[in-house]
């Protein structure tokens, strides 16, 4: 008998969330991750994430929101503006059911919160500070070989090891990658005026600029531009960077102070052709990567986690081996088509709203004008935007 039910490879957001959820289902789980299980200094690399309502609901169901909620800022208004046309649409939670659309968190704060949950539920003994080097299948198990020489046996290996997934490569699963020739500049600012729990987004030729409210008088900035311009912006001295941000964001936050490092992330979309192989499953960025225009990436991972956990729990209830292909394929059948839709949607939004093609201008303004004036359409767009299914 393998000593573990599931070995999770990668202890980023996805791996930590998955480990906590599977433990709640009663599975014996361990995580392999080269970074030690210590809190990251905040704000770390300036990245910030919008957690959509669907993620909040799943986290609550698995008692993880008590950890995440402490570092998350509720969002109840979203203002989207289009440049250069000037069209604008405002989504208010009060127009729906009054519950927040989303929650803003800093990348490091989320990791630290999930690490807390991991320690409480699994204990440090379930963390292996090492890399997965190789695996083989034998006698109803998968045997993982780690960089520190340890061997671990599990019924199932789950790759949560990000876009360059080693698990995906070792399992022989091909991946389709489409580069965007854009990069995101991300950082955190402190500001004079309160953010009023509002996301501001400017859809601009070249790429979107988004301000995400964080706890306190802090806001996360995700600023997408063609790659050369993004590198130029990230290299500016702080005072010039903030002046440029104030101009681009119409001074909505008043005076600004830089409160993190400034990171640059080249953007691409990618999708693994399959999510499962015998005794292997892929979750999160290891399976799919999207443009950040609609805050989908980690929210899609959380929907994957929920689907995989339900699939495995149901198999165990029926007395099945959780590593068998006909069990795992159920997870792929639920999640791959749903994620394909999300990848197309974010790709289409980016093409329409970020293209430096003047001919698309009337279409962009028209879409925002429709949403601004037709309340049922606006409510429908808001409802679709705040949940990943
Ligand atoms: C600028 C930007 C803005 C974004 N905004 C949002 C947003 O608003 N909302 C949202 O939902 N998403 C957003 N995302 C996407 C989100 O950040 C990612 O989807 C999410 O962080 C992916 O987490 P992950 O754990 O799957 O992968 P990763 O964070 O890449 O973690 C993978 C882990 O695997 C480990 N690893 C790698 N190889 C091995 C190995 N061989 N053995 C063991 N461990 C290994 C790594 O050390 C790492 O810890 C954004 C992304 C960017 C770049």
CSV table of C-alpha atoms and ligand atoms in Angstrom, one decimal:
chain,number,residue,atom,x,y,z
A,1,UNK,CA,0.0,0.0,0.0
A,2,UNK,CA,1.4,3.5,-0.8
A,3,UNK,CA,2.0,5.6,2.3
A,4,UNK,CA,0.1,8.6,0.6
A,5,UNK,CA,-3.1,8.9,-1.3
A,6,UNK,CA,-2.0,12.1,-3.1
A,7,UNK,CA,1.4,13.7,-3.6
A,8,UNK,CA,1.1,17.3,-4.6
A,9,UNK,CA,4.0,18.7,-6.6
A,10,UNK,CA,4.3,22.4,-6.2
A,11,UNK,CA,3.5,24.5,-3.1
A,12,UNK,CA,2.3,27.7,-4.7
A,13,UNK,CA,-1.2,28.9,-4.3
A,14,UNK,CA,-2.7,26.0,-6.2
A,15,UNK,CA,-0.8,23.2,-4.4
A,16,UNK,CA,-1.4,24.7,-0.9
A,17,UNK,CA,-5.1,25.1,-1.6
A,18,UNK,CA,-5.4,21.6,-3.1
A,19,UNK,CA,-3.6,20.0,-0.1
A,20,UNK,CA,-5.8,21.7,2.4
A,21,UNK,CA,-9.0,20.7,0.5
A,22,UNK,CA,-8.0,17.0,0.0
A,23,UNK,CA,-7.0,16.8,3.7
A,24,UNK,CA,-10.5,18.0,4.6
A,25,UNK,CA,-11.8,15.1,2.5
A,26,UNK,CA,-9.8,12.7,4.6
A,27,UNK,CA,-7.0,11.9,2.1
A,28,UNK,CA,-3.4,11.4,3.2
A,29,UNK,CA,-1.5,14.2,1.4
A,30,UNK,CA,2.0,15.6,1.2
A,31,UNK,CA,3.5,18.5,-0.7
A,32,UNK,CA,6.9,18.7,-2.6
A,33,UNK,CA,8.1,22.3,-3.1
A,34,UNK,CA,11.7,23.6,-3.3
A,35,UNK,CA,10.9,26.8,-1.4
A,36,UNK,CA,10.9,26.2,2.4
A,37,UNK,CA,7.5,26.5,4.2
A,38,UNK,CA,8.3,29.9,5.7
A,39,UNK,CA,6.2,33.1,5.3
A,40,UNK,CA,7.3,35.3,2.3
A,41,UNK,CA,8.2,38.9,3.2
A,42,UNK,CA,5.3,41.2,2.2
A,43,UNK,CA,4.6,42.7,-0.3
A,44,UNK,CA,7.2,40.5,-2.0
A,45,UNK,CA,7.2,41.0,-5.8
A,46,UNK,CA,4.3,43.4,-6.1
A,47,UNK,CA,1.9,40.9,-7.7
A,48,UNK,CA,-1.7,41.1,-6.6
A,49,UNK,CA,-4.8,39.0,-7.4
A,50,UNK,CA,-8.5,39.5,-7.6
A,51,UNK,CA,-10.3,36.5,-6.1
A,52,UNK,CA,-13.7,36.1,-7.6
A,53,UNK,CA,-16.9,35.3,-5.7
A,54,UNK,CA,-16.7,31.7,-6.9
A,55,UNK,CA,-13.3,31.3,-5.2
A,56,UNK,CA,-14.7,32.9,-2.0
A,57,UNK,CA,-17.6,30.4,-2.0
A,58,UNK,CA,-15.3,27.3,-2.5
A,59,UNK,CA,-12.8,28.6,0.1
A,60,UNK,CA,-15.7,29.0,2.6
A,61,UNK,CA,-17.0,25.6,1.9
A,62,UNK,CA,-13.6,24.1,2.8
A,63,UNK,CA,-13.1,26.4,5.9
A,64,UNK,CA,-10.2,28.2,4.2
A,65,UNK,CA,-11.8,31.6,4.1
A,66,UNK,CA,-11.1,32.1,7.8
A,67,UNK,CA,-7.4,32.3,6.7
A,68,UNK,CA,-7.8,34.1,3.4
A,69,UNK,CA,-10.4,36.6,4.5
A,70,UNK,CA,-8.0,38.2,7.0
A,71,UNK,CA,-5.8,39.5,4.2
A,72,UNK,CA,-8.5,40.2,1.5
A,73,UNK,CA,-10.3,43.4,0.7
A,74,UNK,CA,-13.9,43.1,-0.5
A,75,UNK,CA,-14.7,44.8,-3.8
A,76,UNK,CA,-18.3,46.1,-4.3
A,77,UNK,CA,-17.8,48.5,-7.3
A,78,UNK,CA,-16.0,48.0,-10.6
A,79,UNK,CA,-15.5,50.9,-13.0
A,80,UNK,CA,-14.3,50.1,-16.5
A,81,UNK,CA,-13.3,52.8,-18.9
A,82,UNK,CA,-12.3,52.5,-22.5
A,83,UNK,CA,-9.5,54.6,-24.1
A,84,UNK,CA,-9.3,56.6,-26.2
A,85,UNK,CA,-13.0,56.6,-26.8
A,86,UNK,CA,-13.9,57.5,-23.2
A,87,UNK,CA,-16.9,55.1,-22.8
A,88,UNK,CA,-17.4,54.0,-19.2
A,89,UNK,CA,-19.5,51.4,-17.3
A,90,UNK,CA,-20.0,51.0,-13.6
A,91,UNK,CA,-20.9,47.7,-12.0
A,92,UNK,CA,-22.3,47.9,-8.4
A,93,UNK,CA,-22.8,44.9,-6.2
A,94,UNK,CA,-25.9,46.7,-4.9
A,95,UNK,CA,-27.4,46.2,-8.4
A,96,UNK,CA,-27.1,42.4,-7.9
A,97,UNK,CA,-27.4,41.0,-4.4
A,98,UNK,CA,-25.2,43.3,-2.4
A,99,UNK,CA,-22.4,40.7,-1.8
A,100,UNK,CA,-18.9,41.6,-2.9
A,101,UNK,CA,-18.0,40.8,-6.6
A,102,UNK,CA,-14.4,39.9,-5.6
A,103,UNK,CA,-11.6,40.3,-3.1
A,104,UNK,CA,-8.2,41.9,-3.6
A,105,UNK,CA,-5.2,40.2,-2.1
A,106,UNK,CA,-1.4,40.5,-2.4
A,107,UNK,CA,0.4,37.5,-3.8
A,108,UNK,CA,2.6,37.0,-0.7
A,109,UNK,CA,-0.3,37.6,1.7
A,110,UNK,CA,-2.3,34.9,0.0
A,111,UNK,CA,0.5,32.4,0.0
A,112,UNK,CA,1.2,33.1,3.7
A,113,UNK,CA,-2.5,32.6,4.6
A,114,UNK,CA,-2.6,29.3,2.7
A,115,UNK,CA,0.6,28.2,4.3
A,116,UNK,CA,-1.0,28.9,7.7
A,117,UNK,CA,-3.9,26.7,6.7
A,118,UNK,CA,-1.5,24.0,5.6
A,119,UNK,CA,0.4,24.0,8.9
A,120,UNK,CA,-2.8,23.8,10.9
A,121,UNK,CA,-4.3,20.9,8.8
A,122,UNK,CA,-1.3,18.9,7.6
A,123,UNK,CA,1.7,19.9,9.9
A,124,UNK,CA,5.2,20.6,8.7
A,125,UNK,CA,6.0,16.9,8.4
A,126,UNK,CA,3.9,16.8,5.2
A,127,UNK,CA,6.1,19.3,3.5
A,128,UNK,CA,9.2,18.2,1.5
A,129,UNK,CA,11.6,21.0,0.7
A,130,UNK,CA,12.8,19.5,-2.6
A,131,UNK,CA,12.1,19.3,-6.3
A,132,UNK,CA,10.4,16.4,-8.1
A,133,UNK,CA,13.0,15.0,-10.4
A,134,UNK,CA,11.3,11.9,-11.8
A,135,UNK,CA,8.5,9.4,-11.2
A,136,UNK,CA,7.6,5.9,-12.3
A,137,UNK,CA,4.4,3.8,-11.9
A,138,UNK,CA,4.6,0.4,-10.1
A,139,UNK,CA,2.2,-1.9,-8.2
A,140,UNK,CA,-0.8,0.3,-8.0
A,141,UNK,CA,1.2,3.4,-7.0
A,142,UNK,CA,3.4,6.2,-8.4
A,143,UNK,CA,6.9,6.5,-7.0
A,144,UNK,CA,8.3,10.0,-7.0
A,145,UNK,CA,12.0,10.7,-6.8
A,146,UNK,CA,12.9,14.0,-5.2
A,147,UNK,CA,16.1,16.1,-5.5
A,148,UNK,CA,17.1,15.3,-1.9
A,149,UNK,CA,17.1,11.6,-2.7
A,150,UNK,CA,13.8,10.9,-0.9
A,151,UNK,CA,11.3,8.5,-2.6
A,152,UNK,CA,7.6,8.8,-1.9
A,153,UNK,CA,4.8,6.4,-3.0
A,154,UNK,CA,1.3,7.7,-3.6
A,155,UNK,CA,-1.8,6.5,-5.4
A,156,UNK,CA,-1.9,9.8,-7.3
A,157,UNK,CA,0.6,12.5,-8.3
A,158,UNK,CA,-0.9,16.0,-8.9
A,159,UNK,CA,1.1,18.6,-10.8
A,160,UNK,CA,0.6,22.0,-9.3
A,161,UNK,CA,4.0,23.0,-10.5
A,162,UNK,CA,3.2,26.0,-12.6
A,163,UNK,CA,3.5,26.9,-16.3
A,164,UNK,CA,6.7,25.0,-16.9
A,165,UNK,CA,5.3,21.9,-15.2
A,166,UNK,CA,7.8,19.1,-14.8
A,167,UNK,CA,5.0,16.7,-14.0
A,168,UNK,CA,3.4,17.6,-17.3
A,169,UNK,CA,6.6,17.0,-19.2
A,170,UNK,CA,7.4,13.7,-17.4
A,171,UNK,CA,3.8,12.5,-18.1
A,172,UNK,CA,4.3,13.3,-21.9
A,173,UNK,CA,1.4,15.7,-22.0
A,174,UNK,CA,1.9,18.3,-24.8
A,175,UNK,CA,1.0,21.9,-24.2
A,176,UNK,CA,-0.1,24.6,-26.7
A,177,UNK,CA,1.4,28.0,-26.0
A,178,UNK,CA,0.5,31.4,-27.6
A,179,UNK,CA,2.7,34.4,-26.6
A,180,UNK,CA,1.0,37.8,-26.4
A,181,UNK,CA,4.0,40.1,-27.0
A,182,UNK,CA,2.7,42.0,-24.0
A,183,UNK,CA,4.0,42.0,-20.4
A,184,UNK,CA,2.3,43.0,-17.1
A,185,UNK,CA,4.0,45.4,-14.7
A,186,UNK,CA,2.8,44.8,-11.2
A,187,UNK,CA,3.4,46.7,-7.9
A,188,UNK,CA,1.6,47.9,-4.8
A,189,UNK,CA,1.0,51.6,-3.9
A,190,UNK,CA,-0.2,53.4,-0.8
A,191,UNK,CA,-2.4,56.4,-1.5
A,192,UNK,CA,-3.9,59.6,-0.1
A,193,UNK,CA,-7.6,58.9,-1.1
A,194,UNK,CA,-9.5,55.9,0.1
A,195,UNK,CA,-10.1,53.3,-2.7
A,196,UNK,CA,-13.7,52.8,-1.6
A,197,UNK,CA,-13.5,49.1,-2.4
A,198,UNK,CA,-13.5,49.9,-6.1
A,199,UNK,CA,-11.6,48.2,-8.9
A,200,UNK,CA,-10.7,50.7,-11.7
A,201,UNK,CA,-9.9,49.3,-15.1
A,202,UNK,CA,-8.8,51.2,-18.2
A,203,UNK,CA,-9.0,49.2,-21.4
A,204,UNK,CA,-6.3,50.8,-23.5
A,205,UNK,CA,-4.7,50.1,-26.9
A,206,UNK,CA,-1.5,48.3,-25.8
A,207,UNK,CA,-3.2,46.6,-22.8
A,208,UNK,CA,-5.4,47.0,-19.7
A,209,UNK,CA,-4.4,48.9,-16.5
A,210,UNK,CA,-6.2,47.7,-13.4
A,211,UNK,CA,-6.2,49.1,-9.8
A,212,UNK,CA,-7.2,46.5,-7.3
A,213,UNK,CA,-8.2,47.6,-3.7
A,214,UNK,CA,-6.2,45.8,-0.9
A,215,UNK,CA,-6.7,46.0,2.9
A,216,UNK,CA,-6.0,49.5,4.3
A,217,UNK,CA,-5.0,52.4,2.0
A,218,UNK,CA,-3.2,50.1,-0.4
A,219,UNK,CA,-3.9,49.2,-4.0
A,220,UNK,CA,-2.4,46.6,-6.3
A,221,UNK,CA,-1.5,47.8,-9.8
A,222,UNK,CA,-1.4,45.5,-12.9
A,223,UNK,CA,-0.4,47.4,-15.9
A,224,UNK,CA,-0.2,45.7,-19.3
A,225,UNK,CA,1.8,47.1,-22.2
A,226,UNK,CA,3.7,45.8,-25.2
A,227,UNK,CA,6.8,44.1,-23.8
A,228,UNK,CA,9.4,46.9,-24.6
A,229,UNK,CA,7.2,49.6,-23.1
A,230,UNK,CA,6.5,47.4,-20.0
A,231,UNK,CA,10.2,47.0,-19.4
A,232,UNK,CA,10.7,50.8,-19.9
A,233,UNK,CA,7.9,51.6,-17.3
A,234,UNK,CA,9.2,49.1,-14.8
A,235,UNK,CA,12.7,50.6,-15.0
A,236,UNK,CA,11.6,54.2,-14.2
A,237,UNK,CA,12.6,55.8,-10.9
A,238,UNK,CA,9.8,55.6,-8.4
A,239,UNK,CA,8.8,59.3,-8.7
A,240,UNK,CA,8.4,59.1,-12.5
A,241,UNK,CA,6.7,55.7,-12.3
A,242,UNK,CA,4.1,57.1,-9.9
A,243,UNK,CA,3.6,60.3,-11.9
A,244,UNK,CA,3.0,58.3,-15.0
A,245,UNK,CA,0.5,56.0,-13.1
A,246,UNK,CA,-1.3,59.1,-11.8
A,247,UNK,CA,-1.7,60.4,-15.3
A,248,UNK,CA,-2.9,57.1,-16.7
A,249,UNK,CA,-5.3,56.5,-13.8
A,250,UNK,CA,-6.8,60.1,-13.9
A,251,UNK,CA,-5.5,60.7,-10.3
A,252,UNK,CA,-8.3,58.6,-8.8
A,253,UNK,CA,-6.2,57.7,-5.7
A,254,UNK,CA,-4.7,61.1,-5.1
A,255,UNK,CA,-1.0,61.2,-4.0
A,256,UNK,CA,0.8,57.9,-4.4
A,257,UNK,CA,3.7,56.1,-2.7
A,258,UNK,CA,5.4,53.0,-4.0
A,259,UNK,CA,4.9,50.2,-1.4
A,260,UNK,CA,6.6,47.1,-3.1
A,261,UNK,CA,9.1,46.0,-5.7
A,262,UNK,CA,8.1,46.4,-9.4
A,263,UNK,CA,7.9,43.1,-11.3
A,264,UNK,CA,7.4,42.4,-15.0
A,265,UNK,CA,5.7,39.3,-16.3
A,266,UNK,CA,5.7,38.4,-20.0
A,267,UNK,CA,2.2,37.2,-20.9
A,268,UNK,CA,1.1,34.2,-22.9
A,269,UNK,CA,-1.9,31.8,-23.0
A,270,UNK,CA,-1.2,28.1,-22.7
A,271,UNK,CA,-3.3,24.9,-22.4
A,272,UNK,CA,-2.2,21.3,-21.8
A,273,UNK,CA,-3.8,19.0,-24.4
A,274,UNK,CA,-4.8,16.6,-21.5
A,275,UNK,CA,-5.2,17.2,-17.8
A,276,UNK,CA,-4.7,13.5,-16.8
A,277,UNK,CA,-2.5,10.5,-17.4
A,278,UNK,CA,-2.4,7.2,-15.5
A,279,UNK,CA,-1.9,8.2,-11.8
A,280,UNK,CA,-1.3,11.8,-12.8
A,281,UNK,CA,-3.4,14.9,-12.8
A,282,UNK,CA,-2.6,18.6,-13.6
A,283,UNK,CA,-4.2,21.5,-11.8
A,284,UNK,CA,-3.8,25.3,-12.0
A,285,UNK,CA,-1.1,26.9,-14.1
A,286,UNK,CA,0.4,23.5,-14.9
A,287,UNK,CA,-2.8,22.8,-16.9
A,288,UNK,CA,-3.7,26.3,-18.2
A,289,UNK,CA,-2.4,29.9,-18.3
A,290,UNK,CA,-4.4,32.9,-19.3
A,291,UNK,CA,-4.0,36.7,-19.9
A,292,UNK,CA,-4.7,38.6,-16.7
A,293,UNK,CA,-7.2,40.9,-18.4
A,294,UNK,CA,-10.2,39.3,-16.6
A,295,UNK,CA,-8.5,38.0,-13.3
A,296,UNK,CA,-9.1,34.4,-14.2
A,297,UNK,CA,-5.9,32.4,-13.6
A,298,UNK,CA,-6.0,31.3,-10.0
A,299,UNK,CA,-9.8,31.4,-9.9
A,300,UNK,CA,-9.8,28.8,-12.6
A,301,UNK,CA,-7.3,26.7,-10.5
A,302,UNK,CA,-9.7,26.9,-7.5
A,303,UNK,CA,-12.6,25.5,-9.7
A,304,UNK,CA,-10.2,22.7,-10.9
A,305,UNK,CA,-9.4,21.9,-7.2
A,306,UNK,CA,-13.1,21.6,-6.3
A,307,UNK,CA,-13.8,19.4,-9.3
A,308,UNK,CA,-10.8,17.1,-8.7
A,309,UNK,CA,-11.5,16.8,-4.9
A,310,UNK,CA,-15.2,15.8,-5.6
A,311,UNK,CA,-14.1,13.3,-8.3
A,312,UNK,CA,-11.6,11.7,-5.9
A,313,UNK,CA,-14.0,11.7,-3.0
A,314,UNK,CA,-16.7,10.0,-5.1
A,315,UNK,CA,-14.3,7.4,-6.3
A,316,UNK,CA,-13.2,6.5,-2.8
A,317,UNK,CA,-16.8,6.3,-1.7
A,318,UNK,CA,-17.4,3.7,-4.4
A,319,UNK,CA,-14.2,1.8,-3.3
A,320,UNK,CA,-12.3,2.7,-6.5
A,321,UNK,CA,-8.6,3.3,-6.8
A,322,UNK,CA,-8.2,7.1,-7.2
A,323,UNK,CA,-5.3,6.9,-9.6
A,324,UNK,CA,-7.1,4.9,-12.3
A,325,UNK,CA,-7.5,6.7,-15.7
A,326,UNK,CA,-11.3,6.1,-15.9
A,327,UNK,CA,-11.6,7.9,-12.5
A,328,UNK,CA,-9.4,10.8,-13.4
A,329,UNK,CA,-10.9,11.4,-16.9
A,330,UNK,CA,-14.1,12.6,-15.1
A,331,UNK,CA,-12.1,15.5,-13.8
A,332,UNK,CA,-10.7,16.4,-17.2
A,333,UNK,CA,-14.2,16.1,-18.8
A,334,UNK,CA,-15.5,18.7,-16.4
A,335,UNK,CA,-12.7,21.2,-16.3
A,336,UNK,CA,-11.0,21.2,-19.7
A,337,UNK,CA,-14.0,22.4,-21.7
A,338,UNK,CA,-14.8,25.0,-19.1
A,339,UNK,CA,-11.2,26.3,-19.1
A,340,UNK,CA,-11.1,26.3,-22.9
A,341,UNK,CA,-14.0,28.7,-22.9
A,342,UNK,CA,-12.3,31.0,-20.4
A,343,UNK,CA,-9.1,31.0,-22.4
A,344,UNK,CA,-11.0,32.0,-25.6
A,345,UNK,CA,-12.9,34.7,-23.6
A,346,UNK,CA,-9.8,36.3,-22.2
A,347,UNK,CA,-8.1,36.0,-25.6
A,348,UNK,CA,-11.0,37.7,-27.4
A,349,UNK,CA,-11.3,40.5,-24.8
A,350,UNK,CA,-7.6,41.2,-25.1
A,351,UNK,CA,-7.7,41.2,-28.9
A,352,UNK,CA,-10.7,43.6,-29.0
A,353,UNK,CA,-9.8,45.9,-26.2
A,354,UNK,CA,-6.0,46.0,-26.5
A,355,UNK,CA,-5.5,46.0,-30.2
A,356,UNK,CA,-3.8,49.2,-31.6
A,357,UNK,CA,-6.3,49.0,-34.5
A,358,UNK,CA,-8.4,52.2,-34.9
A,359,UNK,CA,-11.1,50.3,-36.8
A,360,UNK,CA,-12.0,48.4,-33.6
A,361,UNK,CA,-12.7,51.7,-31.7
A,362,UNK,CA,-16.4,51.9,-32.5
A,363,UNK,CA,-16.9,48.3,-31.5
A,364,UNK,CA,-15.1,48.9,-28.1
A,365,UNK,CA,-17.1,52.0,-27.3
A,366,UNK,CA,-20.3,50.3,-28.5
A,367,UNK,CA,-19.9,47.4,-26.2
A,368,UNK,CA,-19.2,49.6,-23.1
A,369,UNK,CA,-22.1,51.9,-24.1
A,370,UNK,CA,-24.5,49.0,-24.3
A,371,UNK,CA,-23.4,47.7,-20.9
A,372,UNK,CA,-23.7,51.2,-19.3
A,373,UNK,CA,-27.2,51.7,-20.6
A,374,UNK,CA,-28.9,48.3,-20.5
A,375,UNK,CA,-29.2,47.2,-16.9
A,376,UNK,CA,-30.1,43.5,-17.5
A,377,UNK,CA,-27.1,43.1,-19.8
A,378,UNK,CA,-24.9,44.8,-17.2
A,379,UNK,CA,-26.2,42.5,-14.5
A,380,UNK,CA,-25.6,39.4,-16.7
A,381,UNK,CA,-22.0,40.5,-17.5
A,382,UNK,CA,-21.4,41.1,-13.8
A,383,UNK,CA,-22.8,37.7,-12.8
A,384,UNK,CA,-20.6,36.0,-15.4
A,385,UNK,CA,-17.5,38.0,-14.5
A,386,UNK,CA,-17.5,37.2,-10.8
A,387,UNK,CA,-17.7,33.5,-11.1
A,388,UNK,CA,-15.6,30.9,-12.7
A,389,UNK,CA,-17.5,27.7,-13.4
B,1,LIG,C1,0.6,40.0,-13.5
B,1,LIG,C2,-0.4,38.8,-13.1
B,1,LIG,C3,-1.6,39.2,-12.6
B,1,LIG,C4,-2.5,38.1,-12.2
B,1,LIG,N1,-3.7,38.4,-11.7
B,1,LIG,C5,-4.5,37.5,-11.4
B,1,LIG,C6,-5.8,37.8,-10.8
B,1,LIG,O1,-6.2,38.9,-10.6
B,1,LIG,N2,-6.6,36.7,-10.4
B,1,LIG,C7,-6.3,35.4,-10.7
B,1,LIG,O2,-7.1,34.5,-10.3
B,1,LIG,N3,-5.1,35.1,-11.2
B,1,LIG,C8,-4.2,36.1,-11.6
B,1,LIG,N4,-3.0,35.8,-12.1
B,1,LIG,C9,-2.7,34.3,-12.3
B,1,LIG,C10,-2.2,33.7,-11.0
B,1,LIG,O3,-1.1,34.5,-10.4
B,1,LIG,C11,-1.7,32.3,-11.2
B,1,LIG,O4,-2.7,31.6,-12.0
B,1,LIG,C12,-1.4,31.5,-10.0
B,1,LIG,O5,-0.5,32.2,-9.1
B,1,LIG,C13,-0.8,30.2,-10.3
B,1,LIG,O6,-0.5,29.5,-9.2
B,1,LIG,P1,0.1,28.0,-9.3
B,1,LIG,O7,0.3,27.6,-7.9
B,1,LIG,O8,-0.7,27.2,-10.1
B,1,LIG,O9,1.5,28.2,-10.0
B,1,LIG,P2,2.9,28.8,-9.5
B,1,LIG,O10,2.6,30.1,-8.8
B,1,LIG,O11,3.8,29.0,-10.7
B,1,LIG,O12,3.5,27.8,-8.5
B,1,LIG,C14,4.1,26.6,-8.9
B,1,LIG,C15,5.0,26.1,-7.8
B,1,LIG,O13,5.5,24.8,-8.2
B,1,LIG,C16,6.9,24.8,-7.7
B,1,LIG,N5,7.6,23.9,-8.6
B,1,LIG,C17,8.0,24.1,-9.9
B,1,LIG,N6,8.7,23.0,-10.3
B,1,LIG,C18,8.7,22.1,-9.3
B,1,LIG,C19,9.2,20.8,-9.2
B,1,LIG,N7,9.9,20.1,-10.2
B,1,LIG,N8,9.1,20.1,-8.0
B,1,LIG,C20,8.4,20.7,-7.0
B,1,LIG,N9,7.9,21.9,-7.1
B,1,LIG,C21,8.0,22.6,-8.2
B,1,LIG,C22,7.4,26.2,-7.8
B,1,LIG,O14,8.5,26.5,-6.9
B,1,LIG,C23,6.1,27.0,-7.4
B,1,LIG,O15,6.1,27.2,-6.0
B,1,LIG,C24,-2.1,36.8,-12.4
B,1,LIG,C25,-0.9,36.5,-13.0
B,1,LIG,C26,0.0,37.5,-13.3
B,1,LIG,C27,1.4,37.1,-13.9
